[in-house]
Steps between C-alpha positions, in 0.01 A plus 500: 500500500606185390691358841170570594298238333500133536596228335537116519789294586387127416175444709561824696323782474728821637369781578749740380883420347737591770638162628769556822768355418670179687753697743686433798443629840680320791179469678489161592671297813807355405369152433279685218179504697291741406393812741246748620755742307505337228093509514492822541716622246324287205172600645547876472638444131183327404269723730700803265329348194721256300300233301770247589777431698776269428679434845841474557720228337496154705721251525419155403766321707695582827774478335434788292443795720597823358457743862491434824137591570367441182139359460523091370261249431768153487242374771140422570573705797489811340171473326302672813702809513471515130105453549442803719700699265330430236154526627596860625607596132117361378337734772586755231402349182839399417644237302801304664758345361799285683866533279732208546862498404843329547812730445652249403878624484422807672428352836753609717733281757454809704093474542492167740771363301287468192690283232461660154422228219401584137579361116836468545826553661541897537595761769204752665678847369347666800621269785813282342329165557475220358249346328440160464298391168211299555484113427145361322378343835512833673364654191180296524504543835473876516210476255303304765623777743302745286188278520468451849552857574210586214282279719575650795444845346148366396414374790566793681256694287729645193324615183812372294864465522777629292790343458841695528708449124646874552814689594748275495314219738483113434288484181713791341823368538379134342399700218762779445776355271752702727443256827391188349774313326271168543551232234220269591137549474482835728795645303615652107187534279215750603281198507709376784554869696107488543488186607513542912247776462261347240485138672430702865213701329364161382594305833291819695224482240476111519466518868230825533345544167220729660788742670599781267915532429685794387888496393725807536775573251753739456478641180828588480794389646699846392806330423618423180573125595186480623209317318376689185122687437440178265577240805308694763207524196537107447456473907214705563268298187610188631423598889172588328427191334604333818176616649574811697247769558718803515900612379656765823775648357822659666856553410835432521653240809599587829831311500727832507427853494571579108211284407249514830423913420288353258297301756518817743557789328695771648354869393671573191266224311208629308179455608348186331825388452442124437119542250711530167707125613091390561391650174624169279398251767159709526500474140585110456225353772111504513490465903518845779869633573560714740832739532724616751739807488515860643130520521454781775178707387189452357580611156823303474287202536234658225768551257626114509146398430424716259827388349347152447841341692261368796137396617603591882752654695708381749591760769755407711709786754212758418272294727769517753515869490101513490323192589170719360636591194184386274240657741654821435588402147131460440413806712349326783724630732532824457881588599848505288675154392809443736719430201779265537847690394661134419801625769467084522496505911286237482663305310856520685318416869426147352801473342685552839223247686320808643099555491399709223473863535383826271663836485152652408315276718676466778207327715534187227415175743383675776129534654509866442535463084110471463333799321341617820865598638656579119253760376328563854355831401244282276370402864334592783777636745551349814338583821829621670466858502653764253835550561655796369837438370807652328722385299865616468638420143298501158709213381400144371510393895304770599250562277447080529451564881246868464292221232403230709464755782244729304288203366477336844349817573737731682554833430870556358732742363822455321765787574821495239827682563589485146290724238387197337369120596669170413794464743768303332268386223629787237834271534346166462369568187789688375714172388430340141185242495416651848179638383344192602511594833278833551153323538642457840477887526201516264284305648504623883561863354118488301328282810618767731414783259106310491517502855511861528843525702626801545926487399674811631795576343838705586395508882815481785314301792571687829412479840171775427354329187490186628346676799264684298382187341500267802456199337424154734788344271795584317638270198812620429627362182817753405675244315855529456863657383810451333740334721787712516834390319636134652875658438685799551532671159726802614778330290294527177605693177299826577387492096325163634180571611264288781152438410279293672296199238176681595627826384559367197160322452352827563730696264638269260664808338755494776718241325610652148398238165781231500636598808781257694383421880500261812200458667586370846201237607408195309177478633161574330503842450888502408420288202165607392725872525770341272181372278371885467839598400526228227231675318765783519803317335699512855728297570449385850669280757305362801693426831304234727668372808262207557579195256175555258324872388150581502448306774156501636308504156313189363753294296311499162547890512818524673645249248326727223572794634923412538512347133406836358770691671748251407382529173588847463863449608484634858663317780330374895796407640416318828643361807664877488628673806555882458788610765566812420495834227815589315454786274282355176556158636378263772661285700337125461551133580311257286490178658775330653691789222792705641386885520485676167427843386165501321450851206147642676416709148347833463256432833460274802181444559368344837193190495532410859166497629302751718430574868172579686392867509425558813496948570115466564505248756648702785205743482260220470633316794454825709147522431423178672251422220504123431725421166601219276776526237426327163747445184859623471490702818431224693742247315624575150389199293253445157188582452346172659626576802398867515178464351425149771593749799296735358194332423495285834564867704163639290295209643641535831419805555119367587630384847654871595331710741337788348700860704291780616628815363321839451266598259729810424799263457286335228397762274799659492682143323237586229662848428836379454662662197625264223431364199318182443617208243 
């Protein structure tokens, strides 16, 4: 396996290729000290067998903050914090390095009223501010910025530092034609575009020649105004012969969503997707590069090094979803990868100043993320008693919740109403580029297969089973239905028929090829249904009462996800307010508009979200046996919320009290009739 061998990056030796890459967490205070969190999340990364990690980017200057609890080394203050986190990444024999960046005109007057400076007069296309350019004086003064904060970052114990010339930041914008309309010496010729980044190398170099540097690039800016393959060639040989031990390369610029998806990649990017941009920089230097880009398994990262495009690989949100991704990559840890499904969660939370989170990880930055509570049938289970449990749902939520159970230990069976497992999952998958998502489902399905669960399916809970079985706790985990209709459709054209968007997920064949419909619900599943139906020539109008559709996912997608729609002529009409049926039309106010008659089509079709399913919960309230609901049936949300309350119910269950119940009572669960998944 070649990710499994090592290599050197200038006087390192690593021992394997998988660098983490620099990303943000919201860990810190909110004067960028660092924490016990943040300890512990880097720890467990490193402890999970990465040969290096590059920290999160840090700002060089108070003035430059890009979150609100983002980690920063501006001040000598910050070097102790910094310390202990590094030495608890070298308990594991793991490199660290410390990223530093300025976003130059990306900071945002909303972040502590950052001011956003860069090249040149220009406007932030994500925010609408201003930017001011730069004058030579600040320009030199920044450079020193970078200096000070490399000596901090040695001090503190750092291996090496990289220094942030990617996706659309500082260094980026002084060398993208696009942004930099210069005409002195930082401006015009290529020569001069390098300049701020070339002269901070050699400033950094000048002032720690023994500390090792690495420079990340974006390959590409995607963008056809962008800089060309020959510039960002031209760059990387003259970052080399600047001294630098290593070339991390990303994509694309995070100043608006068209051009950030190829920094974060929503799921309908190829794995890999960035090693054929790497290929001619690869090609055109003699030091180590290392590549970003939909890596998620092993062999993803195989087949970019066998492709000769990189020397490592830098795994970024798949270390989020699995902080132990190389243990098990390397079969030390013998359990299934929790792949990431790039649903870009993660990614929105900082975006919106919240702590990082992960749909498949859902314990990400808490004390219970370490492999002990994450794959706790690999341990010893804890001296709490046996519990024998039962589990009401064989969904993602509830199969999450009979895992962690089983592999603390307990004794737990999963009963199904349906006459097959997976909940709602069958409809999460359903939409285009969706496939991404069933390692959620895959992975909890084959650990609780390995645990030897036992999944019942097609069984009606009543009063007597749950009797017979007499378990000391119930998880009931029903998930949820189809809200019923939000307006009275008595009115409608009797040749129009009512479907619900999850019937039609189910049974695309419900909407004829090139079919003319309304689907009532902008949300997620109302445009990921419209998306479906694309693939079916439809022509499809989406009705959205809130200002904005598909509210709720991460922007990169969202923003993805709407252009392809538009693309294919349909309408999301929003800020729409449905007051009534008349015959084949509906009766709608768009905005401040006057009331208008809007043509539904051939169908109306219903997105408007589901309710708990709650039949079982009478019959498990009147057996007085202690319950918790988990997932939809409890609140209908995403899977990080369903799969947190599930998880955290699994470990609780070590503090219930075991029930007495008779022997007879307990055989007789055994001899249920059913089938098993």
């Amino acid at each position: 396996m070649l990710l499994q061998t090592p290599a050197a990056l200038g006087s390192l030796r690593l021992k394997n290729r998988v660098v983490m890459a620099p990303m943000g967490t919201n860990y810190s205070t909110t004067d960028g000290l660092s924490t016990a969190r943040d300890k512990a999340y880097y720890a467990e990364r490193a402890r999970g067998g990465v040969a290096m990690i590059m920290t999160e980017a840090m700002v060089v200057t108070e003035q430059a903050r890009p979150h609100h609890n983002s980690l920063c080394c501006y001040h000598d203050r910050f070097i102790p914090g910094l310390a202990s986190i590094v030495e608890a990444i070298k308990e594991h024999d793991c490199h660290v390095f410390g990223q530093l960046n300025h976003r130059g005109g990306l900071l945002r007057r909303s972040v502590l009223n950052m001011e956003p400076v860069g090249p040149s007069a220009w406007t932030n296309p994500n925010t609408g501010d201003a930017v001011r350019a730069l004058a030579v004086p600040e320009i030199h003064e920044i450079q020193k910025l970078f200096v000070a904060a490399a000596r901090r970052l040695a001090l503190a114990g750092y291996d090496g530092v990289e220094i942030h010339a990617a996706n659309g930041y500082l260094f980026q914008q002084f060398f993208t034609r696009r942004i930099n309309q210069r005409t002195d010496q930082y401006g015009g010729s290529i020569e001069n575009r390098m300049r701020l980044l070339l002269e901070t190398i050699d400033r950094v170099r000048q002032a720690l020649p023994d500390l090792c540097l690495v420079v990340r690039l974006s390959a590409s800016e995607f963008t056809p105004e962008g800089y060309t393959r020959d510039e960002i060639v031209e760059l990387a040989k003259a970052v080399e012969r600047a001294g630098v031990a290593a070339i991390d390369l990303s994509g694309g610029s995070n100043e608006s969503p068209q051009l950030s998806k190829y920094c974060i990649q929503p799921p309908s990017f190829p794995r890999g997707c960035l090693a054929p941009h790497a290929k001619p920089i690869k090609d055109a230097v003699g030091i180590p590069v290392m590549v970003a880009g939909r890596i998620v398994e092993p062999q993803d990262a195989e087949q970019v090094l066998a492709s000769g495009s990189a020397d490592f690989i830098s795994v970024g949100r798949a270390l989020y979803a699995d902080p132990h991704w190389c243990l098990k990559a390397f079969g030390q840890v013998q359990a299934p990868i929790r792949q990431c499904i790039a649903c870009n969660v993660c990614f929105e939370r900082l975006t919106l100043e919240k702590d990082v989170a992960c749909v498949q990880n859902p314990m990400l930055g808490t004390e219970f993320e370490t492999l002990e509570h994450a794959e706790p049938q690999l341990f010893a289970a804890p001296k709490t008693g046996r519990k024998r449990v039962l589990v009401l749902g064989a969904g993602v939520a509830g199969v999450e919740a009979a895992r962690v159970a089983a592999g603390r230990g307990h004794r737990v069976e999963v009963w199904e109403k349906d006459t097959r497992t997976g909940g709602q999952m069958h409809l999460a998958v359903a939409a285009p580029d969706k496939t991404e998502v069933q390692p959620v489902w895959d992975y909890r399905r084959i650990e609780l297969t390995a645990l030897g669960v036992p999944v019942r399916t097609g069984i009606d809970t009543d009063a007597a089973r749950l009797a017979a079985f007499a378990p000391d706790f119930v998880v009931v985990a029903t998930g949820a239905l189809p809200r019923p209709a939000p307006l009275d459709t008595r009115e409608l054209d009797a040749g129009i028929p009512v479907l619900h968007a999850w019937d039609v997920f189910r049974d695309p064949s419900l909407v004829a090829h090139g079919a003319a419909l309304t689907i009532v619900g902008g949300g997620m599943v109302g445009v990921e249904l419209a998306d479906l139906l694309r693939e079916k020539a439809c022509q499809v109008q989406v009705l959205e009462m809130q200002p904005g559709a598909a509210n709720g996912m991460a922007r990169n997608n969202r923003f993805e996800l709407l252009e392809r729609v538009a693309a294919a002529g349909m309408r999301v009409i929003t800020d729409c307010r449905i007051d009534g049926v008349a015959g084949r039309h509906l009766k709608v106010r768009i905005g401040k508009g006057e009331a208008t008659l809007l043509p539904i089509g051939e169908a109306l079709v219903f997105a408007t979200g589901p309710r708990p399913s709650l039949d079982v919960l009478e019959v498990v309230e009147a057996s007085g046996i202690p319950y918790a609901r988990v997932g939809d049936c409890n609140v209908p949300g995403d899977f990080l919320s369903g799969l947190r309350d599930a998880w955290m119910v699994g470990l609780a269950l070590d503090a219930q009290p075991a029930r007495a119940a008779p022997a007879a009572a307990r055989a007789a669960a055994d001899n249920l009739a059913g089938a098993v998944a």
